Amino acid sequence: MEFTEEQIVRYSRHILLKDVGVEGQEKISNGKVLIVGAGGLGAPVAFYLAAAGVGTIGIIDGDTVDLSNLQRQIIHFTADMGKTKVLSAKEKIAQLNPDVKVNAYQDLFTSANAFELIKDYDFIIDGTDNFPVKFLINDACVLAGKPFSHGGILRFDGQTFTHTQGNVCYRCLFNSPPPPNAVPTCSQAGVLGAIAGMLGTIQAAEALKYLTGVGELLTNRLLSFNAKTMDFRTVHTRRSPRCPICGEHPTVTTLIDYEQAACDILSHKNNS
Amino acid sequence: MATTIKVNGQSQELAKPIPLSELLILNRIEQPDMVSIQLNGEFVYKEDYETLINDGDEVDFLYFMGGGNSITN
Amino acid sequence: MATFNLDITKEHCPMTFVKTKIELAKLQKGDILNVSLSAGEPLENVPRSATEQGFTVLSVAETGTKGIFNVEIQK
């Protein structure tokens, strides 16, 4: 791949790294990452992947920008209120780095479109805020053999791991989603905005590591942090033989659209 | 007899070995359905929550996150 | 084993080493790159960085032009 003079300067800080170099930048520039959710986590992921020059970034989100988003969804600005999130994100990415091709999907990620969406991407980012879609992303990626980064935040905490084929998946850790109203969702319990940045940038780093082959991915490890104490913990996990999707006797063989929490549906409806 | 275990990386003293179900109560896990448990690196399923926790055991509570969690740390 | 040349006398750090790396990436193992660079930061940084990143600096010598040096780097 031939880089222009401008690109050489733009990506110079990557090229300087022994572990990346121009070969690594080529891999990034040829890379394709799908970000599910253009919100708290999706925003910093999109920014850092665009800055890095990831060749193709797909973003899927059905929402429009709401005032309450602006505290943490930093790719959306005050003037973007009422705009679809994917359009808002696409515009900022274009301004940050015109090298990046953005595929904006103004849609929900469902069992109907999941496989079709992920098939053309090298790596998938879970930037969602609800369990049903987290399980859907897991299931689609496990069944299709795609690697992905799981991410979740709440209050002052964050949690992430990376799945690659044969390694721990979300269902190994959590069999199935909690009942819709069993736990408070983000919008009820609150989150410190910067936590989204803390977790999202880890996910972006994992995507770049995957594309370049550098370092060790967060596979078979659940990284969690508590920002109040700034304690970071890594729990070693293993693929579970009893996992309903990747275990010895799988019971989940097709994609499922679990029921959303009622308050989540309401808050999403109010946004549009 | 004194039983020292680790819960989420932190040391905890118990008067004696207790079942996992009691450890949940001791750690004020109000919604055990919202937590996955690893004992010494292996998942423990609900039907095995009467497993006794012994001296030197390491327990990890994994919480649902990114959706919600009513358990305070 | 081929020899190539690179003139980075007009570049400022860290673009000096960036350009050097890009040229080195095109070479086969064992090939040599003769890098012309200026005294000062480039001379301080390029040979050292090349060594740090696993290349072999065979020689550093001032050329006929004062303040311009030639660094011979082997991949």
Coordinates of C-alpha atoms in Angstrom, one line a residue, chain C residues 8 13-18 20-21 24 35 37-38 40-52 55 57 71 73:
Chain C
I8 CA 16.4 13.2 4.7
C13 CA 12.5 14.8 13.8
P14 CA 10.7 12.6 14.2
M15 CA 9.8 12.5 10.5
T16 CA 13.5 11.7 9.9
F17 CA 13.1 8.3 11.5
V18 CA 9.6 7.8 10.0
T20 CA 13.9 5.9 7.3
K21 CA 11.6 3.2 8.6
L24 CA 13.8 0.1 5.4
V35 CA 20.8 7.7 4.8
L37 CA 21.0 13.4 7.3
S38 CA 21.9 16.6 9.1
G40 CA 21.9 17.9 15.4
E41 CA 18.7 16.0 16.2
P42 CA 18.7 13.7 13.2
L43 CA 22.2 12.6 13.8
E44 CA 21.4 12.1 17.5
N45 CA 18.2 10.2 16.9
V46 CA 18.3 8.2 13.7
P47 CA 21.2 5.8 14.3
R48 CA 20.1 5.2 17.9
S49 CA 16.5 4.6 17.0
A50 CA 17.5 2.2 14.2
T51 CA 19.5 0.2 16.6
E52 CA 16.7 0.1 19.1
F55 CA 18.5 -2.7 12.5
V57 CA 24.1 0.6 12.0
V71 CA 24.5 6.6 8.1
I73 CA 22.0 0.9 8.0

